[in-house]
mmCIF file of C-alpha atoms and ligand atoms in Angstrom:
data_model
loop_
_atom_site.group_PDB
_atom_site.id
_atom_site.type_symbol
_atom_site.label_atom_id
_atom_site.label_comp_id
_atom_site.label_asym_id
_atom_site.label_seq_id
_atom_site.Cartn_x
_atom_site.Cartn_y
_atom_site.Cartn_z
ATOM 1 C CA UNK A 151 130.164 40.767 60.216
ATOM 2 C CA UNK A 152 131.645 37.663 61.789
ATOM 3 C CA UNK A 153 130.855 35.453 58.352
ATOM 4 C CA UNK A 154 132.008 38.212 56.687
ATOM 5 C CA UNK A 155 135.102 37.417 58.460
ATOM 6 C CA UNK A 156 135.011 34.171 57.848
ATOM 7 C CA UNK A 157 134.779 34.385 54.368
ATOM 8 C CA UNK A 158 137.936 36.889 54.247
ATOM 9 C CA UNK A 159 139.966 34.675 56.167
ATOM 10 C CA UNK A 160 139.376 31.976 54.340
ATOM 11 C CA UNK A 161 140.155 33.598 50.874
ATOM 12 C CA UNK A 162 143.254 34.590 53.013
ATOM 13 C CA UNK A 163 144.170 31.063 53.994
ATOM 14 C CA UNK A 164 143.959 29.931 50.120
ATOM 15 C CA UNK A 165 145.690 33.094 48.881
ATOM 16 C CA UNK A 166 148.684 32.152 51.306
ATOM 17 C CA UNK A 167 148.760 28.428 50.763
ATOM 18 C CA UNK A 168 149.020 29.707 46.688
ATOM 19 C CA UNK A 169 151.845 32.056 47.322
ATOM 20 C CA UNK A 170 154.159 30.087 49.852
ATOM 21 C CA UNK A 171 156.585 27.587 48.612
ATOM 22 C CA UNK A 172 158.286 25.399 50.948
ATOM 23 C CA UNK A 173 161.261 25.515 48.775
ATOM 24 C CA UNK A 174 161.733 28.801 49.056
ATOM 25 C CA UNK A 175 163.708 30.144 51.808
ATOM 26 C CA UNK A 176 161.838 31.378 55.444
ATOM 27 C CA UNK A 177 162.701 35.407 54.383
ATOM 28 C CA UNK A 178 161.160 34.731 51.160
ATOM 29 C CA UNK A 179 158.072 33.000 52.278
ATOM 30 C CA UNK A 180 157.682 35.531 55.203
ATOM 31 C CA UNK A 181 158.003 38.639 53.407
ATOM 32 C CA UNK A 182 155.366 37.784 50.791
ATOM 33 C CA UNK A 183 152.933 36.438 53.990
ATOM 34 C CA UNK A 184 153.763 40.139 55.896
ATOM 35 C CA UNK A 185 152.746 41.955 52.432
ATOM 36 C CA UNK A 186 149.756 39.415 51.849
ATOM 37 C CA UNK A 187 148.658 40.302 55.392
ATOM 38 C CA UNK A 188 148.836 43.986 55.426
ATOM 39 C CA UNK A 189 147.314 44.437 51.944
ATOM 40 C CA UNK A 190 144.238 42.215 52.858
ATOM 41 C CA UNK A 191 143.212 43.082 56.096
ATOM 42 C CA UNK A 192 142.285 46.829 56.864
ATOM 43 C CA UNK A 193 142.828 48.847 59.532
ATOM 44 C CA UNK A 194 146.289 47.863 60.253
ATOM 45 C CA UNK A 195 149.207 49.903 60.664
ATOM 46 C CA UNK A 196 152.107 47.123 60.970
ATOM 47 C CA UNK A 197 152.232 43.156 60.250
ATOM 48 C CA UNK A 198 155.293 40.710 60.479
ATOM 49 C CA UNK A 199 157.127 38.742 62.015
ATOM 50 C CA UNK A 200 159.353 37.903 65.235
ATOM 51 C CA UNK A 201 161.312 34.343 64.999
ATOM 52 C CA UNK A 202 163.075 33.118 68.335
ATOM 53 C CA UNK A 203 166.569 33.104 67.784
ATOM 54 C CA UNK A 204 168.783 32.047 70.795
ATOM 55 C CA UNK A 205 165.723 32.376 73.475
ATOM 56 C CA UNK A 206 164.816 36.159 72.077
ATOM 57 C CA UNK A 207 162.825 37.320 69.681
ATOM 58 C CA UNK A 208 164.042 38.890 66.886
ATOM 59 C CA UNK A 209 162.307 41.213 64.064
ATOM 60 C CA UNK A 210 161.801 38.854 60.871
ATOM 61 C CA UNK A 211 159.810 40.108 57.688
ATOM 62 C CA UNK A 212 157.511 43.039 58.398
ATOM 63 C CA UNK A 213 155.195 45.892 56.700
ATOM 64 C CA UNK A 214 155.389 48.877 58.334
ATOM 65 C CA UNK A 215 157.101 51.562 60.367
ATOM 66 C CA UNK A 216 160.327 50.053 61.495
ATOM 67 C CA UNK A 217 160.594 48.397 64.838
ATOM 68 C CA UNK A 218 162.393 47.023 67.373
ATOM 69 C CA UNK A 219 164.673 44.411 66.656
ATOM 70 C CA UNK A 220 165.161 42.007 69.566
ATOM 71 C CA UNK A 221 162.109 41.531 72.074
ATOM 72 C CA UNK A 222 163.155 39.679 75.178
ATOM 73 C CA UNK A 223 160.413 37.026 76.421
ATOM 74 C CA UNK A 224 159.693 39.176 79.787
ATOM 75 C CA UNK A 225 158.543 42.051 77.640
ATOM 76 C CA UNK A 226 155.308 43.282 75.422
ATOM 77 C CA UNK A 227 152.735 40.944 73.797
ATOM 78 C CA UNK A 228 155.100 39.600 71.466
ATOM 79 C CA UNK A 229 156.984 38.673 74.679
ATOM 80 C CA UNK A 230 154.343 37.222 76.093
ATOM 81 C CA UNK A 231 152.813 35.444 73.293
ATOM 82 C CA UNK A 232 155.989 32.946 73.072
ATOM 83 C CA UNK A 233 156.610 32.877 77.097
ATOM 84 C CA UNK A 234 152.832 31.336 77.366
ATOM 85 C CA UNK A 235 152.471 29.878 74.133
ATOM 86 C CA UNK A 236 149.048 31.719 73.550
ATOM 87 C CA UNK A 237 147.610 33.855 72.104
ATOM 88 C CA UNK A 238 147.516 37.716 72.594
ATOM 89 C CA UNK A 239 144.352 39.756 72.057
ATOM 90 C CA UNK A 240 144.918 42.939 73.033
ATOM 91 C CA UNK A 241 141.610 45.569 72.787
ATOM 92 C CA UNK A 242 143.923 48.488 74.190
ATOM 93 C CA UNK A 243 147.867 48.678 74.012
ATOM 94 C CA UNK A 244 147.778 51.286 76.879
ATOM 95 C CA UNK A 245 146.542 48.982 79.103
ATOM 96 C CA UNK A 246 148.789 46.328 78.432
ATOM 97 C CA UNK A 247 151.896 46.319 81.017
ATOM 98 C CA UNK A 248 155.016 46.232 79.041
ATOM 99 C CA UNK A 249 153.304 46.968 75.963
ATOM 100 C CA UNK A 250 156.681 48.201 73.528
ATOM 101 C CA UNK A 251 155.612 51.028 71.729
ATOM 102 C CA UNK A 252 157.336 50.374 68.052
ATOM 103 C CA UNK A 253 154.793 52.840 66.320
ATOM 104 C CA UNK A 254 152.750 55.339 68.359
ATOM 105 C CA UNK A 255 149.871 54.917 66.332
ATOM 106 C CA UNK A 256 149.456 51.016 67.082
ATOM 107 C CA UNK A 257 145.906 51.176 70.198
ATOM 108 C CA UNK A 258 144.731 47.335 69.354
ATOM 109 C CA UNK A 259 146.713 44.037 68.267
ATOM 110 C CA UNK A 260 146.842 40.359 68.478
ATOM 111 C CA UNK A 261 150.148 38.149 68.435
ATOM 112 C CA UNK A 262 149.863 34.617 67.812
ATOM 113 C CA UNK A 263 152.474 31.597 68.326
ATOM 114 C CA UNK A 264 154.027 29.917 65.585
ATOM 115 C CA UNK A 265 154.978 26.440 66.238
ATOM 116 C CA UNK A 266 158.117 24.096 64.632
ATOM 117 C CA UNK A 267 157.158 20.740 63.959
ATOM 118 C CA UNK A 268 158.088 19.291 67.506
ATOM 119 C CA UNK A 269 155.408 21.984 69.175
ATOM 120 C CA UNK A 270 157.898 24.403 70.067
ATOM 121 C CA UNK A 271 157.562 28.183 69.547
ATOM 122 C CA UNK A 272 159.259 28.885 66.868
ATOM 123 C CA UNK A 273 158.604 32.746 66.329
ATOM 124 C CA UNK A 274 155.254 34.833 66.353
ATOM 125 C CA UNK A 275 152.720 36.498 64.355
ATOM 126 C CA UNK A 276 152.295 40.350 64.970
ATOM 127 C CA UNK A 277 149.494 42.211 63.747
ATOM 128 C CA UNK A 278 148.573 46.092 65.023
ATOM 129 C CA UNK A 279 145.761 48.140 64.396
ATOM 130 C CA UNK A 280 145.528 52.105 64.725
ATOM 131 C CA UNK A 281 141.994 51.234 65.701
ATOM 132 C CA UNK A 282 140.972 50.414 69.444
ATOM 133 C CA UNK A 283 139.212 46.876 69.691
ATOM 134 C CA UNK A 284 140.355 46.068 66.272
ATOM 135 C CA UNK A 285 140.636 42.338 66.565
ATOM 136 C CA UNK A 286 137.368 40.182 68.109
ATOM 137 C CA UNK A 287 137.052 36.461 68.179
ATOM 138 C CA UNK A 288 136.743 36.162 64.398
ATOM 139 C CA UNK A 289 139.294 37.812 63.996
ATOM 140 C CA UNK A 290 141.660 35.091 66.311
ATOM 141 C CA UNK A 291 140.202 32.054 64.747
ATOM 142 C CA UNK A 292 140.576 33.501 61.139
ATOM 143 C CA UNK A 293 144.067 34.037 61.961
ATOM 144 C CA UNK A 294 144.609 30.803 63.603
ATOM 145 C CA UNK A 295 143.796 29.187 60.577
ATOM 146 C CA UNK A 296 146.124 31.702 58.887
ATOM 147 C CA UNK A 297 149.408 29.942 61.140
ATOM 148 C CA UNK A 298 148.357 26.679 60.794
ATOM 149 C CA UNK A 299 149.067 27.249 56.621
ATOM 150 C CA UNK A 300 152.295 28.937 57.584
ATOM 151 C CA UNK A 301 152.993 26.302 60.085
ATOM 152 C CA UNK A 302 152.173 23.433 57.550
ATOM 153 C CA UNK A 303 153.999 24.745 54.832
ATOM 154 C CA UNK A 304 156.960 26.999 56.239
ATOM 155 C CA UNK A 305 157.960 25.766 59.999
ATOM 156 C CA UNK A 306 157.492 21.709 59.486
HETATM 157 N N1 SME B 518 153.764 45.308 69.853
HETATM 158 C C1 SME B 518 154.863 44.556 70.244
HETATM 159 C C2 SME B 518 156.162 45.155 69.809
HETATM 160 C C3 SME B 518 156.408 44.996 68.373
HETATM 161 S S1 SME B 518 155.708 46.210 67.462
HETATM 162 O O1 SME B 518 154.313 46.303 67.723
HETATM 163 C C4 SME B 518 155.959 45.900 65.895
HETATM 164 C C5 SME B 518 154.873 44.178 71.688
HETATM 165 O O2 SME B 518 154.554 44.932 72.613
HETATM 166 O O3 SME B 518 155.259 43.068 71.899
#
């Protein structure tokens, strides 16, 4: 299962480096990476975007039910994510305090950091699962590898 993984997330990586264009604006490049996302990896029930605007978050290019539109940095795992500048694996959204229920049917997701070319946060990566447990550890690192193609190409 985990090189199984591997091997999807790195067919992901090249897929995304194929379809983003650095002269292409951020909405343009972001859409296409939300659709690329949610059409490639199963089991999910939303993927997109947040990008800090003005020290919030705010809802960028998405697939999906709709959701909220500003998340402050006290609140949820997107919140969290950019306050700590880490990663967020989270096995069950019930458990998580502050977890902001967008969709009802979201139990499992990870949110990763996005980072501008001086290191700073410059949104996050949002991906929920109707499925408990849905994301492990090759899950993460696929996905890290994932930003750092958005990062290279898009945010630097
Ligand atoms: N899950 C997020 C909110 C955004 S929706 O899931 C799209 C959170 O708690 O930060």
């Amino acid at each position: 299962m985990e090189a199984q993984k591997e091997v999807l997330y790195a067919q992901l990586a090249a897929q995304l480096e194929r379809l983003l264009d650095g002269a292409l604006p951020l909405v343009s490049n972001l859409a296409n990476a939300s659709a690329l996302l949610y059409q490639s990896l199963p089991e999910l029930n939303w993927a997109g975007f947040y990008l800090m605007r003005e020290g919030e978050l705010v809802l960028g290019p998405f697939q999906g039910r709709p959701a909220c539109t500003r998340i402050a940095l006290d609140r949820g795992v997107c919140g969290a994510a950019a306050r700590e500048n880490r990663v967020q694996r989270v096995p069950d959204v019930r458990a998580f305090p502050g977890h902001i229920a967008c969709d009802s049917a979201s139990r499992s997701e990870i949110v990763l950091p996005l980072h501008d070319a001086q290191g700073c946060v410059a949104g996050v990566l949002d991906l929920d699962s109707p499925l408990p447990e849905r994301f492990d550890a090759a899950d993460e690192a696929g996905l890290r590898g994932v930003v750092s193609v958005l990062e290279k190409v898009i945010f630097q």
